[in-house]
Short mmCIF file of C-alpha atoms in Angstrom, two decimals:
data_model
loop_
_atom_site.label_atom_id
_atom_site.label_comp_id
_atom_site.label_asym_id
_atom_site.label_seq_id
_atom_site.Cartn_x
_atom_site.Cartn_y
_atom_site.Cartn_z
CA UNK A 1 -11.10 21.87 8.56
CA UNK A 2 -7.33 21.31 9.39
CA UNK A 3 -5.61 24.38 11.18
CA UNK A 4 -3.45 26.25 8.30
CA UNK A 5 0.34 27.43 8.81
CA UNK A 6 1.13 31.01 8.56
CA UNK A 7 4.14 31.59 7.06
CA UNK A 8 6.21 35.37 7.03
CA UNK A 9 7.45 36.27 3.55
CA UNK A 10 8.50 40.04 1.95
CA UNK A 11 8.23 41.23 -1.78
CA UNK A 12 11.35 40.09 -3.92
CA UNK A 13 14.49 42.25 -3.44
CA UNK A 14 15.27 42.00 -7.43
CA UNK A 15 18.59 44.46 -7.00
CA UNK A 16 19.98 41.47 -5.09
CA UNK A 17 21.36 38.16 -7.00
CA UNK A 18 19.58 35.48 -6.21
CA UNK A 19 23.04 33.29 -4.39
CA UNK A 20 23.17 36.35 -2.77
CA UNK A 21 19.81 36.22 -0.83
CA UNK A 22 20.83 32.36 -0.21
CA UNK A 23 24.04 33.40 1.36
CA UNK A 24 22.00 35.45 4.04
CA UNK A 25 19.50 32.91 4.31
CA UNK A 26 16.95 33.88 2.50
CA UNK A 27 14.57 31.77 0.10
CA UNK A 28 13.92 33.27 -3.35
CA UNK A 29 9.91 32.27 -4.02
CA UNK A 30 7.33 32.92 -6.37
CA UNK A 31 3.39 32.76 -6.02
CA UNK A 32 0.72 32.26 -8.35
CA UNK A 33 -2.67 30.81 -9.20
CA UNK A 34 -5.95 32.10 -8.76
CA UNK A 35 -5.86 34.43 -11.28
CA UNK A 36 -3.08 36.80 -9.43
CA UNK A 37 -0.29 37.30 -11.10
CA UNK A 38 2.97 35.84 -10.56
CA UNK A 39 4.67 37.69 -7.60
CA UNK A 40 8.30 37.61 -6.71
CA UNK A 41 8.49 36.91 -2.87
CA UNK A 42 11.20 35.81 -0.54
CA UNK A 43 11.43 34.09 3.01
CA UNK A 44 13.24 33.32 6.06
CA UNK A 45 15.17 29.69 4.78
CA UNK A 46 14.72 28.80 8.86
CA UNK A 47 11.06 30.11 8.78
CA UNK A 48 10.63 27.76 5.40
CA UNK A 49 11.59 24.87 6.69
CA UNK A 50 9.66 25.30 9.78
CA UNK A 51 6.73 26.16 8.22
CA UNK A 52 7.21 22.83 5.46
CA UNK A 53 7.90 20.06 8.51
CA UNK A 54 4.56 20.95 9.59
CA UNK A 55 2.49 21.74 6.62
CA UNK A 56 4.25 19.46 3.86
CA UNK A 57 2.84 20.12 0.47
CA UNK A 58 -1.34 19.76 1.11
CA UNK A 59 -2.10 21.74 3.76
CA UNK A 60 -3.06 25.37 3.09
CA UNK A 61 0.50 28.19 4.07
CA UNK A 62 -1.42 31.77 4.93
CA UNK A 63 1.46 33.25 2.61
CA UNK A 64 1.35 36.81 4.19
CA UNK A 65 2.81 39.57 2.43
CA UNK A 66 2.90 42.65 4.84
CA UNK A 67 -0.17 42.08 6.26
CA UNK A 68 -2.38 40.50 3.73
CA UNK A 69 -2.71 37.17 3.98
CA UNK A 70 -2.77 34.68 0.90
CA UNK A 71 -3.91 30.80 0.98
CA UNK A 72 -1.44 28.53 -0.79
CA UNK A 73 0.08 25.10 -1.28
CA UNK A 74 4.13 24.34 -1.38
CA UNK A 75 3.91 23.82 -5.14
CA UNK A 76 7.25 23.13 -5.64
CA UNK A 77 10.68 22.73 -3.60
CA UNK A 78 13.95 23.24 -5.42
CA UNK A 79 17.31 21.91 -3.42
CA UNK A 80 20.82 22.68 -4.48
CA UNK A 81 21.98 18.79 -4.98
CA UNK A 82 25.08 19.26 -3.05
CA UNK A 83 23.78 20.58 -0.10
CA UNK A 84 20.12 19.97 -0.05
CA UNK A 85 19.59 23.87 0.88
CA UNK A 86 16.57 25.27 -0.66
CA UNK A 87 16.94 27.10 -3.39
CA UNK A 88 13.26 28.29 -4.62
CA UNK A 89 9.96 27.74 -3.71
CA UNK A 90 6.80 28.12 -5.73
CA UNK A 91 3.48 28.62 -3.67
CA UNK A 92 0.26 27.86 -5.43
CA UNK A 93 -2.55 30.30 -4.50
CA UNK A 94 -5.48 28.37 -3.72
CA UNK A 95 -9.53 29.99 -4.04
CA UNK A 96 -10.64 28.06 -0.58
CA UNK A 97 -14.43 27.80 -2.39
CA UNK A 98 -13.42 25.73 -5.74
CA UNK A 99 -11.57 21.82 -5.57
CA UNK A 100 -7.83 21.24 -6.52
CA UNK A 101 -6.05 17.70 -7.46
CA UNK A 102 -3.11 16.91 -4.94
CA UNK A 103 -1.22 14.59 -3.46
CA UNK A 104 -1.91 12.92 -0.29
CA UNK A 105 0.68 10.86 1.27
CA UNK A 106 0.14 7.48 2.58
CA UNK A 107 1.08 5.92 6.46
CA UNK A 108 1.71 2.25 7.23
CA UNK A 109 0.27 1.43 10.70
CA UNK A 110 0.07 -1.65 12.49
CA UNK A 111 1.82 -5.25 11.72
CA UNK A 112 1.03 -7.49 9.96
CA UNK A 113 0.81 -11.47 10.81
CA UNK A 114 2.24 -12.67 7.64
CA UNK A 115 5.35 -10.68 8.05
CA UNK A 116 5.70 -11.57 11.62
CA UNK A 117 4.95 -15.13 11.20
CA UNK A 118 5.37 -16.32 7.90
CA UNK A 119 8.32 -14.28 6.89
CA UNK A 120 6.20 -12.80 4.23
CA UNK A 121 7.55 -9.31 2.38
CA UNK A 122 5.48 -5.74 2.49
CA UNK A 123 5.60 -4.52 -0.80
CA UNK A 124 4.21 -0.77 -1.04
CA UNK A 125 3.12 -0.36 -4.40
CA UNK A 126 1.82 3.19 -3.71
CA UNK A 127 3.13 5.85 -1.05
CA UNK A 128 0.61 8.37 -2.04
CA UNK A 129 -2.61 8.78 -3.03
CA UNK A 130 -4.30 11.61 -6.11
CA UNK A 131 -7.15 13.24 -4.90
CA UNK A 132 -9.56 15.80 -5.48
CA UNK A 133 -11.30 18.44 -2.51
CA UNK A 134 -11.41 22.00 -1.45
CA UNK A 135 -8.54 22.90 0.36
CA UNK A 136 -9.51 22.88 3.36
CA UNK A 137 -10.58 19.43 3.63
CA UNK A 138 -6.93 17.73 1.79
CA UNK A 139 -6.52 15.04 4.57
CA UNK A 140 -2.29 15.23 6.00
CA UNK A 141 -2.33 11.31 5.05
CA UNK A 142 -4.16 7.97 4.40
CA UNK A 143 -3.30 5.49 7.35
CA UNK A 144 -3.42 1.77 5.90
CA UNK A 145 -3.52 -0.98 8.83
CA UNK A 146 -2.06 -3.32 7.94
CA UNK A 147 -2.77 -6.07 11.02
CA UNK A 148 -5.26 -7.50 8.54
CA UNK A 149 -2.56 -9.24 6.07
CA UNK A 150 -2.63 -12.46 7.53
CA UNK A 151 -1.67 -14.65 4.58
CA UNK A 152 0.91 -14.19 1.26
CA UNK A 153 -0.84 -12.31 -1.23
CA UNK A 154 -3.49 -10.28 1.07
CA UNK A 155 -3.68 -6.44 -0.36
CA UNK A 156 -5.05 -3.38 0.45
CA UNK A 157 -6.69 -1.82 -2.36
CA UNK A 158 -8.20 1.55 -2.60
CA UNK A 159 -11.58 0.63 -1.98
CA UNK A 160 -10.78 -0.53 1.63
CA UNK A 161 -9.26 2.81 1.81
CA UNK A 162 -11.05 5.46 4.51
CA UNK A 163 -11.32 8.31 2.53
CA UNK A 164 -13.50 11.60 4.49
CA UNK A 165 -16.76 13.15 3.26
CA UNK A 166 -16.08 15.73 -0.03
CA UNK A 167 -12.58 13.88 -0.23
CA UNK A 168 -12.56 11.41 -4.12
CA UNK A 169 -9.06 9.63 -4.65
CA UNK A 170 -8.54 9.89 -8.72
CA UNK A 171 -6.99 6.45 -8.98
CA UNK A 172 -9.30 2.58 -9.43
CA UNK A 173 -11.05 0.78 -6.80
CA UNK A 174 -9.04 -1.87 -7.42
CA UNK A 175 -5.64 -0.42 -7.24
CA UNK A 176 -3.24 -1.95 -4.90
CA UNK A 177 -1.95 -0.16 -2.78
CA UNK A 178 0.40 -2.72 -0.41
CA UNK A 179 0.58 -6.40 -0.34
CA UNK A 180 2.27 -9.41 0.97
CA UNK A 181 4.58 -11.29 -1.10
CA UNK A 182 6.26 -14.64 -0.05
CA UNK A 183 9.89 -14.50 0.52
CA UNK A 184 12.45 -15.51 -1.85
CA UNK A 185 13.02 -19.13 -1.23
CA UNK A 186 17.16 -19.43 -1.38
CA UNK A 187 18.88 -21.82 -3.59
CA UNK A 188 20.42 -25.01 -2.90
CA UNK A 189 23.95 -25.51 -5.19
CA UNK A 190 24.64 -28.87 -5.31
CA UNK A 191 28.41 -29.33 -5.25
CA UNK A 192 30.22 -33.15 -5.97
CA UNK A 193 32.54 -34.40 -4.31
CA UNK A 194 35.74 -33.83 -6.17
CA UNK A 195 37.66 -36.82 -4.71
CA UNK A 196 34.49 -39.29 -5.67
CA UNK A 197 34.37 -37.47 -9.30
CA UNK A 198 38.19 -38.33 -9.53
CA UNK A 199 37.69 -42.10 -8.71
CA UNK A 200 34.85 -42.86 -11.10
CA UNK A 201 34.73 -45.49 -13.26
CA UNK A 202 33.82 -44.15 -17.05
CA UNK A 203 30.91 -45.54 -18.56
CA UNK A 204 31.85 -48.11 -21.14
CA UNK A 205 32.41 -46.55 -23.98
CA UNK A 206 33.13 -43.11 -22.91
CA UNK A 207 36.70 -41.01 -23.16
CA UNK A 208 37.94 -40.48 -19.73
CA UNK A 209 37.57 -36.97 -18.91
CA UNK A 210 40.13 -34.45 -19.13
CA UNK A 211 43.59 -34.49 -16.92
CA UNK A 212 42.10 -37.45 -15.33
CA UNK A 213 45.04 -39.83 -14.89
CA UNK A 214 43.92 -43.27 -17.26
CA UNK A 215 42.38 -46.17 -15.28
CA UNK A 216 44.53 -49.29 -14.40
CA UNK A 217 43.75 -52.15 -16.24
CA UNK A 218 41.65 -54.93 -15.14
CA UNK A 219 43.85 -57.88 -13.96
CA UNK A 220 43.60 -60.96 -16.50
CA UNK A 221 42.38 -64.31 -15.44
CA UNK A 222 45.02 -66.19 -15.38
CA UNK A 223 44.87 -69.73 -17.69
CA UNK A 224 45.07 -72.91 -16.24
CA UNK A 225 48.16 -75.09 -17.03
#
């Protein structure tokens, strides 16, 4: 079982506007799930973000609220778009007995020969992965290697996928999940050479092209006297 992340958090002030918690540095959250009901909180905005770099949103947050400690998953993070500061947080309680759907993210190790040697392209179709566990066993990330990919068009699908014991991803078999495409092959533009273009003979027959200056005439043979 991974090791959870405590994480410090006080009941709501609710006589204080919520730009004014923000201006002290303080997060205004909410928790629910589990059959609790929802519960205005608030945390350190330093504490957060501490607590978020290490956890990320599927590993369990001991939410504790003077003393008594709650299991939970970052739901949600809400940023102010100018200055990426967190705004609100929603924590999901968790019961650490019955399975939950998340998100796991995925990891590119390794590199691969096509790239290297061919030239080919990575594409990453997926970067994360549904699945379905207790809490306590959501893995922190699925680690593709991708030294395998020797050759355009190699994949790694979710079947070749590790996945650990009590762990089912929701998507296909089959999904793909990266692959090697071949690299855009550049085009050539042909262009004539203006000064041959301008001393070209028209076909018989054909109007001389536009703003071209007309042919000279072919000299006459001359008769004999």
């Amino acid at each position: 079982m991974k090791k959870s992340v405590t994480l410090s958090v006080q009941a709501r002030d609710v006589s204080k506007k919520p730009n004014d918690l923000r201006k002290g540095g303080v997060v205004p959250c909410i928790v629910y799930g589990n059959k609790m009901e929802n519960t205005q909180i608030q945390c350190n905005g330093k504490e957060f973000h501490k607590a978020f770099a290490e956890a990320g949103q599927n590993t369990i947050v001991e939410v504790d609220v003077a003393g008594k400690k709650v299991p939970c998953l970052i739901h949600a993070v809400a940023l102010d778009p100018v200055t990426s500061a967190y705004e609100h947080i929603d924590f999901y309680a968790v019961d650490m007995t019955k399975k939950v759907t998340t998100h796991v993210p995925i990891v590119i190790h390794g590199e691969s020969p096509a790239v290297k040697g061919l030239g080919g392209v990575l594409l990453t179709v997926h970067d994360e992965l549904e699945v379905s566990c207790l809490p306590g066993d959501i893995p922190e990330a699925f680690v593709l290697d991708i030294s395998k990919l020797e050759n355009f068009h190699d994949s790694i699908t979710v079947a070749m996928v590790a996945v650990p014991k009590g762990v089912e991803i929701k998507e296909g078999a089959e999904t793909v999940l990266v692959t090697i495409q071949e690299p855009r092959k550049e085009e050539v533009v042909v262009v004539a050479d203006a000064a041959a273009v301008a001393g070209a003979t028209p076909a018989e027959g054909a109007a001389p092209a536009a703003g071209a200056a007309p042919a000279a005439d072919a000299p006459k043979e001359e008769k004999k006297k």
